[in-house]
Short mmCIF file of N, CA and C in Angstrom, two decimals:
data_model
loop_
_atom_site.label_atom_id
_atom_site.label_comp_id
_atom_site.label_asym_id
_atom_site.label_seq_id
_atom_site.Cartn_x
_atom_site.Cartn_y
_atom_site.Cartn_z
N MET A 1 22.93 26.44 -12.56
CA MET A 1 21.23 26.88 -12.25
C MET A 1 20.53 28.01 -11.66
N SER A 2 19.78 28.80 -11.94
CA SER A 2 18.96 29.58 -10.91
C SER A 2 18.43 28.97 -9.82
N GLU A 3 18.60 29.29 -8.47
CA GLU A 3 17.60 28.76 -7.26
C GLU A 3 16.15 28.91 -7.52
N HIS A 4 15.68 30.22 -8.49
CA HIS A 4 13.87 30.38 -8.67
C HIS A 4 13.67 29.06 -9.87
N LEU A 5 14.62 29.22 -10.75
CA LEU A 5 13.60 27.81 -11.76
C LEU A 5 13.39 26.77 -10.88
N GLN A 6 11.54 26.57 -11.03
CA GLN A 6 11.17 25.74 -11.03
C GLN A 6 10.48 25.08 -12.29
N PRO A 7 10.25 23.57 -12.02
CA PRO A 7 9.51 23.41 -12.86
C PRO A 7 7.89 23.70 -12.91
N ALA A 8 7.17 23.63 -14.22
CA ALA A 8 5.59 23.87 -14.21
C ALA A 8 5.08 23.19 -13.02
N SER A 9 4.06 23.69 -12.39
CA SER A 9 3.18 23.10 -11.54
C SER A 9 1.82 23.69 -11.70
N GLY A 10 1.63 24.50 -12.36
CA GLY A 10 0.12 25.21 -12.70
C GLY A 10 -0.53 26.02 -12.03
N GLU A 11 -1.43 25.99 -12.19
CA GLU A 11 -2.63 26.97 -10.82
C GLU A 11 -3.70 26.25 -11.52
N PHE A 12 -4.37 26.99 -10.08
CA PHE A 12 -5.74 26.46 -9.72
C PHE A 12 -6.73 28.00 -10.79
N CYS A 13 -7.91 27.59 -11.24
CA CYS A 13 -8.71 29.22 -11.26
C CYS A 13 -9.81 29.25 -11.06
N ALA A 14 -9.73 30.34 -11.77
CA ALA A 14 -11.42 30.86 -11.00
C ALA A 14 -12.69 29.62 -10.77
N ASP A 15 -12.75 28.93 -11.72
CA ASP A 15 -13.96 27.67 -12.19
C ASP A 15 -13.38 26.65 -10.69
N LYS A 16 -12.44 26.48 -10.22
CA LYS A 16 -11.68 25.54 -9.45
C LYS A 16 -10.64 24.73 -10.39
N ALA A 17 -10.32 24.95 -10.90
CA ALA A 17 -9.96 23.68 -11.96
C ALA A 17 -8.50 23.79 -11.76
N HIS A 18 -7.83 22.84 -11.67
CA HIS A 18 -6.40 23.16 -11.79
C HIS A 18 -5.65 23.29 -13.40
N ARG A 19 -4.59 23.55 -13.63
CA ARG A 19 -4.38 23.67 -15.09
C ARG A 19 -2.39 23.46 -15.22
N LEU A 20 -2.39 22.08 -15.74
CA LEU A 20 -1.48 22.29 -15.86
C LEU A 20 -0.65 22.11 -17.16
N PRO A 21 0.07 23.11 -17.64
CA PRO A 21 0.67 22.49 -19.13
C PRO A 21 1.02 21.49 -19.47
N VAL A 22 1.46 20.93 -20.68
CA VAL A 22 1.95 19.96 -20.88
C VAL A 22 2.77 20.62 -22.47
N ARG A 23 3.86 19.44 -23.00
CA ARG A 23 4.25 19.25 -23.84
C ARG A 23 4.02 17.90 -24.46
N VAL A 24 4.31 17.59 -26.00
CA VAL A 24 4.20 16.01 -26.37
C VAL A 24 5.36 16.00 -26.61
N TYR A 25 6.09 14.98 -26.33
CA TYR A 25 7.87 14.76 -27.02
C TYR A 25 7.88 13.82 -27.64
N TYR A 26 8.41 13.11 -28.21
CA TYR A 26 9.57 11.95 -29.44
C TYR A 26 8.43 11.09 -28.39
N GLU A 27 8.51 10.59 -27.50
CA GLU A 27 8.69 9.40 -26.76
C GLU A 27 7.54 9.23 -25.75
N ASP A 28 6.59 10.39 -26.67
CA ASP A 28 5.63 9.88 -25.69
C ASP A 28 5.11 9.26 -27.16
N THR A 29 5.10 9.27 -28.30
CA THR A 29 4.43 8.82 -29.45
C THR A 29 4.95 7.84 -29.73
N ASP A 30 3.97 6.93 -30.61
CA ASP A 30 4.11 5.54 -31.12
C ASP A 30 4.53 5.31 -32.07
N PHE A 31 4.94 3.97 -33.36
CA PHE A 31 5.36 4.06 -34.42
C PHE A 31 4.77 5.46 -35.34
N SER A 32 3.12 5.53 -35.39
CA SER A 32 2.21 6.15 -36.18
C SER A 32 2.40 7.85 -35.76
N GLY A 33 3.35 7.97 -35.25
CA GLY A 33 3.41 9.21 -34.39
C GLY A 33 2.39 10.52 -33.82
N VAL A 34 1.61 9.32 -33.49
CA VAL A 34 0.47 9.96 -32.34
C VAL A 34 1.21 9.51 -31.12
N VAL A 35 0.64 10.35 -30.09
CA VAL A 35 0.44 9.59 -28.83
C VAL A 35 0.04 8.20 -28.45
N TYR A 36 0.82 7.55 -27.55
CA TYR A 36 0.53 6.69 -27.31
C TYR A 36 -0.64 6.63 -26.09
N HIS A 37 -1.57 5.15 -26.45
CA HIS A 37 -2.66 5.58 -25.10
C HIS A 37 -2.17 5.59 -24.00
N ALA A 38 -1.45 4.83 -23.27
CA ALA A 38 -0.73 4.29 -22.04
C ALA A 38 -0.23 6.04 -21.11
N ARG A 39 0.18 6.93 -22.63
CA ARG A 39 0.80 8.26 -22.03
C ARG A 39 0.08 9.04 -21.59
N TYR A 40 -1.15 9.03 -21.96
CA TYR A 40 -2.48 9.59 -21.80
C TYR A 40 -2.48 9.91 -19.89
N LEU A 41 -1.98 8.68 -19.22
CA LEU A 41 -2.45 8.40 -17.43
C LEU A 41 -1.13 9.31 -17.37
N HIS A 42 -0.08 9.33 -18.20
CA HIS A 42 1.05 9.96 -17.09
C HIS A 42 0.80 11.26 -17.39
N PHE A 43 0.23 11.91 -17.84
CA PHE A 43 -0.28 13.53 -18.59
C PHE A 43 -1.32 13.40 -17.46
N PHE A 44 -2.52 12.48 -17.19
CA PHE A 44 -3.13 12.76 -15.99
C PHE A 44 -2.73 12.50 -15.06
N GLU A 45 -1.67 11.56 -14.47
CA GLU A 45 -1.28 11.38 -13.25
C GLU A 45 -0.76 12.70 -12.59
N ARG A 46 0.88 13.44 -13.87
CA ARG A 46 0.31 14.82 -13.44
C ARG A 46 -0.27 15.88 -12.87
N GLY A 47 -1.05 15.70 -13.84
CA GLY A 47 -1.98 16.56 -13.60
C GLY A 47 -2.56 16.49 -12.20
N ARG A 48 -2.91 15.52 -11.29
CA ARG A 48 -3.61 14.60 -10.00
C ARG A 48 -2.16 15.41 -9.14
N THR A 49 -1.26 15.44 -9.54
CA THR A 49 0.25 15.51 -8.54
C THR A 49 0.22 16.96 -7.93
N GLU A 50 0.24 17.68 -9.41
CA GLU A 50 0.30 19.27 -9.67
C GLU A 50 -0.51 19.86 -8.71
N SER A 51 -2.36 18.86 -8.67
CA SER A 51 -3.11 20.05 -8.37
C SER A 51 -2.99 19.86 -6.64
N LEU A 52 -2.71 18.25 -6.26
CA LEU A 52 -2.58 17.92 -5.13
C LEU A 52 -1.36 18.78 -4.26
N ARG A 53 0.02 19.26 -4.85
CA ARG A 53 1.25 19.96 -4.05
C ARG A 53 0.52 21.51 -4.72
N ALA A 54 -0.43 22.28 -5.32
CA ALA A 54 -0.70 23.36 -5.16
C ALA A 54 -2.05 23.44 -3.68
N CYS A 55 -2.29 22.50 -3.37
CA CYS A 55 -2.87 22.33 -2.61
C CYS A 55 -2.16 22.61 -1.05
N GLY A 56 -1.11 22.40 -0.92
CA GLY A 56 0.12 21.86 -0.49
C GLY A 56 0.47 20.61 0.17
N ILE A 57 -0.10 19.51 -0.44
CA ILE A 57 0.07 17.92 -0.48
C ILE A 57 1.40 17.77 -0.67
N HIS A 58 2.33 17.10 -0.38
CA HIS A 58 3.52 16.72 -1.09
C HIS A 58 3.65 15.24 -0.78
N HIS A 59 3.51 14.77 -2.04
CA HIS A 59 4.01 13.30 -1.79
C HIS A 59 5.13 12.77 -1.25
N SER A 60 6.47 12.95 -1.16
CA SER A 60 7.60 13.29 -0.58
C SER A 60 7.16 13.49 1.29
N GLU A 61 6.15 14.43 1.34
CA GLU A 61 5.90 14.79 3.17
C GLU A 61 5.00 13.68 3.71
N LEU A 62 3.97 12.85 2.51
CA LEU A 62 3.30 12.20 2.91
C LEU A 62 3.90 10.96 3.33
N ALA A 63 5.05 10.59 2.48
CA ALA A 63 5.43 9.27 2.86
C ALA A 63 6.52 9.10 4.18
N ALA A 64 6.55 10.54 3.84
CA ALA A 64 7.58 10.67 5.31
C ALA A 64 6.51 10.88 6.88
N MET A 65 5.26 11.02 6.67
CA MET A 65 4.48 11.23 8.34
C MET A 65 4.95 10.07 9.14
N ASP A 66 4.31 9.50 10.10
CA ASP A 66 4.49 8.60 10.84
C ASP A 66 3.37 8.44 11.25
N PRO A 67 2.33 6.97 10.73
CA PRO A 67 2.39 6.46 10.20
C PRO A 67 2.63 6.93 8.74
N PRO A 68 2.93 7.01 7.59
CA PRO A 68 3.14 7.30 5.89
C PRO A 68 2.11 6.89 5.50
N LEU A 69 1.42 8.16 4.58
CA LEU A 69 0.68 8.03 3.84
C LEU A 69 0.85 8.32 2.34
N ALA A 70 -0.13 8.03 1.48
CA ALA A 70 0.18 7.65 0.31
C ALA A 70 -1.19 7.45 -0.28
N PHE A 71 -1.52 8.09 -1.94
CA PHE A 71 -2.50 7.81 -2.53
C PHE A 71 -3.00 6.61 -3.80
N ALA A 72 -3.33 5.94 -3.88
CA ALA A 72 -3.18 4.69 -5.00
C ALA A 72 -4.53 5.01 -6.10
N VAL A 73 -4.67 4.74 -7.36
CA VAL A 73 -5.54 4.82 -8.06
C VAL A 73 -6.60 3.57 -7.37
N ARG A 74 -7.58 3.49 -7.17
CA ARG A 74 -8.86 3.18 -7.54
C ARG A 74 -9.19 2.46 -8.69
N ARG A 75 -9.45 3.29 -9.00
CA ARG A 75 -10.75 2.93 -10.43
C ARG A 75 -10.48 4.45 -11.38
N MET A 76 -10.15 4.01 -13.00
CA MET A 76 -9.79 5.17 -13.33
C MET A 76 -10.95 4.74 -15.08
N GLY A 77 -11.92 6.12 -14.93
CA GLY A 77 -12.30 5.36 -16.78
C GLY A 77 -12.10 6.60 -17.32
N VAL A 78 -11.15 6.01 -18.87
CA VAL A 78 -10.64 7.33 -20.23
C VAL A 78 -11.50 6.75 -21.34
N GLU A 79 -11.76 8.17 -21.99
CA GLU A 79 -11.83 8.26 -23.22
C GLU A 79 -11.53 9.38 -24.10
N PHE A 80 -10.71 8.72 -24.96
CA PHE A 80 -9.83 8.71 -26.04
C PHE A 80 -10.65 9.61 -26.83
N ILE A 81 -10.58 10.73 -27.51
CA ILE A 81 -11.32 11.67 -28.56
C ILE A 81 -10.93 11.58 -29.36
N ARG A 82 -9.58 13.08 -29.44
CA ARG A 82 -8.61 13.21 -30.49
C ARG A 82 -7.43 12.58 -30.54
N ALA A 83 -6.55 12.58 -31.10
CA ALA A 83 -5.23 11.81 -31.26
C ALA A 83 -4.14 13.08 -31.08
N ALA A 84 -2.77 13.09 -30.20
CA ALA A 84 -2.59 14.29 -30.05
C ALA A 84 -0.75 14.12 -30.52
N ARG A 85 -0.11 14.65 -31.10
CA ARG A 85 0.93 14.50 -31.75
C ARG A 85 2.07 14.85 -31.35
N VAL A 86 2.94 15.00 -31.46
CA VAL A 86 4.36 15.66 -31.09
C VAL A 86 4.15 17.00 -31.08
N ASP A 87 5.23 17.78 -30.88
CA ASP A 87 5.10 19.43 -30.21
C ASP A 87 3.60 19.70 -29.69
N ASP A 88 2.89 18.96 -30.08
CA ASP A 88 1.83 19.73 -28.98
C ASP A 88 1.72 20.18 -27.51
N ILE A 89 1.14 21.83 -27.55
CA ILE A 89 0.53 22.13 -26.30
C ILE A 89 -0.38 21.45 -25.41
N LEU A 90 -0.20 20.77 -24.59
CA LEU A 90 -1.10 20.22 -23.95
C LEU A 90 -2.01 20.99 -22.41
N VAL A 91 -3.06 20.60 -22.05
CA VAL A 91 -3.51 21.40 -20.53
C VAL A 91 -4.40 20.00 -20.01
N VAL A 92 -3.71 19.83 -18.90
CA VAL A 92 -4.15 18.90 -17.84
C VAL A 92 -4.97 19.42 -16.90
N GLU A 93 -6.81 19.21 -17.03
CA GLU A 93 -7.26 20.02 -15.77
C GLU A 93 -7.30 19.33 -15.52
N THR A 94 -7.50 19.22 -14.17
CA THR A 94 -8.13 18.41 -12.62
C THR A 94 -9.23 19.50 -12.06
N ARG A 95 -9.99 18.39 -12.14
CA ARG A 95 -11.44 19.07 -10.93
C ARG A 95 -11.69 17.83 -9.48
N PHE A 96 -11.48 18.71 -8.24
CA PHE A 96 -11.67 17.71 -7.92
C PHE A 96 -13.54 17.63 -7.46
N ARG A 97 -13.93 16.67 -6.82
CA ARG A 97 -15.40 15.95 -6.75
C ARG A 97 -15.86 15.87 -5.00
N PRO A 98 -16.77 16.12 -4.70
CA PRO A 98 -17.18 15.77 -3.18
C PRO A 98 -16.13 14.29 -2.89
N GLN A 99 -15.13 14.07 -1.75
CA GLN A 99 -14.80 13.09 -1.37
C GLN A 99 -15.96 12.69 -0.52
N ALA A 100 -15.60 11.01 -0.94
CA ALA A 100 -16.37 9.63 0.09
C ALA A 100 -15.23 8.92 0.37
N GLY A 101 -16.00 9.09 1.69
CA GLY A 101 -15.01 8.29 2.76
C GLY A 101 -13.62 8.63 2.47
N ALA A 102 -12.80 6.95 2.23
CA ALA A 102 -11.26 7.10 2.37
C ALA A 102 -11.00 7.49 0.75
N ARG A 103 -12.07 7.88 0.04
CA ARG A 103 -11.68 7.62 -1.70
C ARG A 103 -11.86 9.66 -2.36
N LEU A 104 -10.60 9.90 -2.89
CA LEU A 104 -10.75 11.29 -3.51
C LEU A 104 -11.16 10.91 -4.51
N MET A 105 -12.43 11.86 -5.62
CA MET A 105 -12.70 11.85 -6.83
C MET A 105 -12.32 12.92 -7.13
N MET A 106 -12.11 12.53 -8.59
CA MET A 106 -11.51 13.40 -9.38
C MET A 106 -11.85 13.52 -10.94
N ASP A 107 -12.16 14.84 -11.74
CA ASP A 107 -12.40 14.33 -13.11
C ASP A 107 -11.34 15.13 -13.39
N GLN A 108 -11.19 14.65 -15.32
CA GLN A 108 -9.86 15.57 -15.66
C GLN A 108 -10.12 15.76 -16.94
N ALA A 109 -9.78 16.46 -17.67
CA ALA A 109 -9.06 16.54 -18.99
C ALA A 109 -8.42 16.76 -19.48
N LEU A 110 -7.97 16.56 -20.94
CA LEU A 110 -6.84 16.64 -21.38
C LEU A 110 -6.95 17.37 -22.64
N THR A 111 -6.81 18.72 -22.96
CA THR A 111 -7.29 19.99 -24.00
C THR A 111 -5.68 20.56 -24.81
N ARG A 112 -6.55 20.80 -26.16
CA ARG A 112 -5.70 21.02 -26.86
C ARG A 112 -6.07 22.50 -27.55
N ASP A 113 -5.46 23.66 -27.59
CA ASP A 113 -6.85 24.72 -27.99
C ASP A 113 -7.77 25.08 -27.91
N GLY A 114 -8.41 24.75 -26.27
CA GLY A 114 -9.59 24.72 -26.15
C GLY A 114 -10.24 23.57 -26.21
N GLU A 115 -10.14 22.49 -27.01
CA GLU A 115 -10.35 21.22 -27.04
C GLU A 115 -10.31 20.31 -26.81
N THR A 116 -11.62 19.52 -25.70
CA THR A 116 -10.83 18.16 -25.28
C THR A 116 -10.72 17.19 -25.97
N ILE A 117 -9.20 16.40 -25.79
CA ILE A 117 -9.14 15.58 -26.85
C ILE A 117 -9.04 13.87 -25.63
N ALA A 118 -9.18 13.85 -24.22
CA ALA A 118 -9.60 13.03 -23.61
C ALA A 118 -9.58 13.54 -22.52
N THR A 119 -10.43 12.47 -21.95
CA THR A 119 -11.34 13.12 -20.49
C THR A 119 -10.73 11.33 -19.57
N ALA A 120 -10.50 12.30 -17.99
CA ALA A 120 -10.73 10.75 -16.78
C ALA A 120 -11.47 11.35 -15.75
N SER A 121 -12.37 9.65 -15.38
CA SER A 121 -12.73 9.80 -14.40
C SER A 121 -12.13 8.99 -13.61
N VAL A 122 -11.72 10.05 -12.24
CA VAL A 122 -10.43 9.08 -11.22
C VAL A 122 -11.34 8.96 -9.88
N GLN A 123 -10.81 7.74 -9.29
CA GLN A 123 -11.04 7.57 -8.02
C GLN A 123 -10.29 7.70 -7.36
N ALA A 124 -8.88 7.91 -6.31
CA ALA A 124 -7.82 8.12 -5.76
C ALA A 124 -8.37 7.70 -4.41
N VAL A 125 -7.98 6.37 -3.95
CA VAL A 125 -7.97 6.25 -2.11
C VAL A 125 -6.69 6.46 -1.61
N CYS A 126 -6.95 6.99 -0.08
CA CYS A 126 -6.10 7.53 1.27
C CYS A 126 -5.58 6.10 1.21
N ILE A 127 -4.25 5.78 1.66
CA ILE A 127 -3.93 4.17 1.89
C ILE A 127 -2.52 4.82 2.84
N ASP A 128 -2.68 3.90 4.29
CA ASP A 128 -1.51 3.95 4.52
C ASP A 128 -0.39 2.87 4.53
N GLY A 129 0.80 2.83 5.06
CA GLY A 129 2.02 1.92 5.33
C GLY A 129 1.53 0.59 4.45
N ALA A 130 0.97 0.00 4.90
CA ALA A 130 0.34 -1.72 4.66
C ALA A 130 -0.38 -1.48 3.95
N GLY A 131 -1.05 -0.16 2.42
CA GLY A 131 -1.75 -0.30 1.52
C GLY A 131 -3.37 -0.40 2.09
N ARG A 132 -3.48 -0.21 3.42
CA ARG A 132 -5.05 -0.04 3.82
C ARG A 132 -5.69 1.13 3.63
N ALA A 133 -7.13 1.23 3.08
CA ALA A 133 -7.69 2.60 2.46
C ALA A 133 -7.80 3.29 4.06
N LYS A 134 -8.07 4.62 4.10
CA LYS A 134 -7.89 4.84 5.12
C LYS A 134 -8.37 6.48 4.68
N ARG A 135 -9.24 7.21 5.56
CA ARG A 135 -10.02 8.30 5.59
C ARG A 135 -9.01 9.58 5.52
N PRO A 136 -9.37 10.07 4.97
CA PRO A 136 -7.59 11.40 4.61
C PRO A 136 -7.68 11.81 5.82
N PRO A 137 -6.56 12.34 6.98
CA PRO A 137 -6.47 13.26 8.21
C PRO A 137 -7.48 14.09 7.86
N GLU A 138 -7.62 15.26 8.65
CA GLU A 138 -8.36 16.29 8.85
C GLU A 138 -7.60 17.90 8.10
N TRP A 139 -6.27 17.88 8.22
CA TRP A 139 -5.85 18.61 7.86
C TRP A 139 -5.45 18.24 6.50
N MET A 140 -5.54 17.47 5.75
CA MET A 140 -5.84 16.95 4.09
C MET A 140 -6.50 17.48 3.54
N GLN A 141 -7.72 17.22 4.00
CA GLN A 141 -9.19 17.46 4.05
C GLN A 141 -9.24 19.42 3.60
N LYS A 142 -8.82 19.78 4.59
CA LYS A 142 -8.67 21.26 4.75
C LYS A 142 -8.15 21.90 3.58
N GLN A 143 -7.07 21.38 3.37
CA GLN A 143 -5.82 21.71 2.11
C GLN A 143 -7.05 21.59 0.68
N TRP A 144 -7.52 20.35 0.73
CA TRP A 144 -8.34 20.91 -0.85
C TRP A 144 -9.72 21.29 -0.82
N GLN A 145 -10.21 21.62 0.27
CA GLN A 145 -11.88 21.85 0.57
C GLN A 145 -12.15 23.26 -0.20
N ASP A 146 -11.13 24.11 -0.09
CA ASP A 146 -11.12 25.35 -1.47
C ASP A 146 -11.57 24.55 -3.08
N PHE A 147 -11.10 23.88 -3.02
CA PHE A 147 -10.70 23.63 -4.65
C PHE A 147 -12.29 22.51 -4.88
N VAL A 148 -12.92 22.19 -3.95
CA VAL A 148 -13.83 21.12 -4.78
C VAL A 148 -14.99 21.72 -5.14
N LEU A 149 -15.74 21.11 -6.23
CA LEU A 149 -16.63 21.27 -6.97
C LEU A 149 -17.55 21.12 -5.97
N THR A 150 -18.96 22.04 -5.72
CA THR A 150 -19.82 22.03 -5.03
C THR A 150 -21.10 21.29 -5.70
N THR A 151 -21.35 21.87 -6.99
CA THR A 151 -22.32 21.24 -8.26
C THR A 151 -21.60 20.58 -9.21
N ILE A 152 -23.06 19.69 -9.75
CA ILE A 152 -21.93 18.67 -11.03
C ILE A 152 -21.71 20.17 -11.91
N SER A 153 -22.89 20.86 -12.45
CA SER A 153 -22.80 21.73 -13.24
C SER A 153 -20.51 23.52 -12.72
N GLU A 154 -20.79 22.85 -11.73
CA GLU A 154 -19.31 23.58 -12.24
C GLU A 154 -18.31 23.07 -12.60
#
């Protein structure tokens, strides 16, 4: 395999949204042929992980720190608008909202051909190795600062 071949990582766009294309596989669907509701959470997780990676924040590096750090979802609200089906190409959009203490706030949307089919409002928290919430280190906040929305209308 070629050394330059990398998995899809998406990209940040001028509107400060990180966009990650994903394809719906048969394994993502239920008996009716539509995407099983829990799989939408997987798509959103990939979008969050890749948006942080695009900022230079890698989960493996956080876990290797002394003391180790991680992110955990504290709260998530999901709205299912339209069904996705096998072979659909979806785009996971992730936008960072202003941080509040240990919490990292994100809005996410799953789109198909420009139409929103699901949304998520996510509150993640930075945690230490014992699972206690802690404010993200300054270097981490600087990594994502350029991508944080400054107004609700952005």
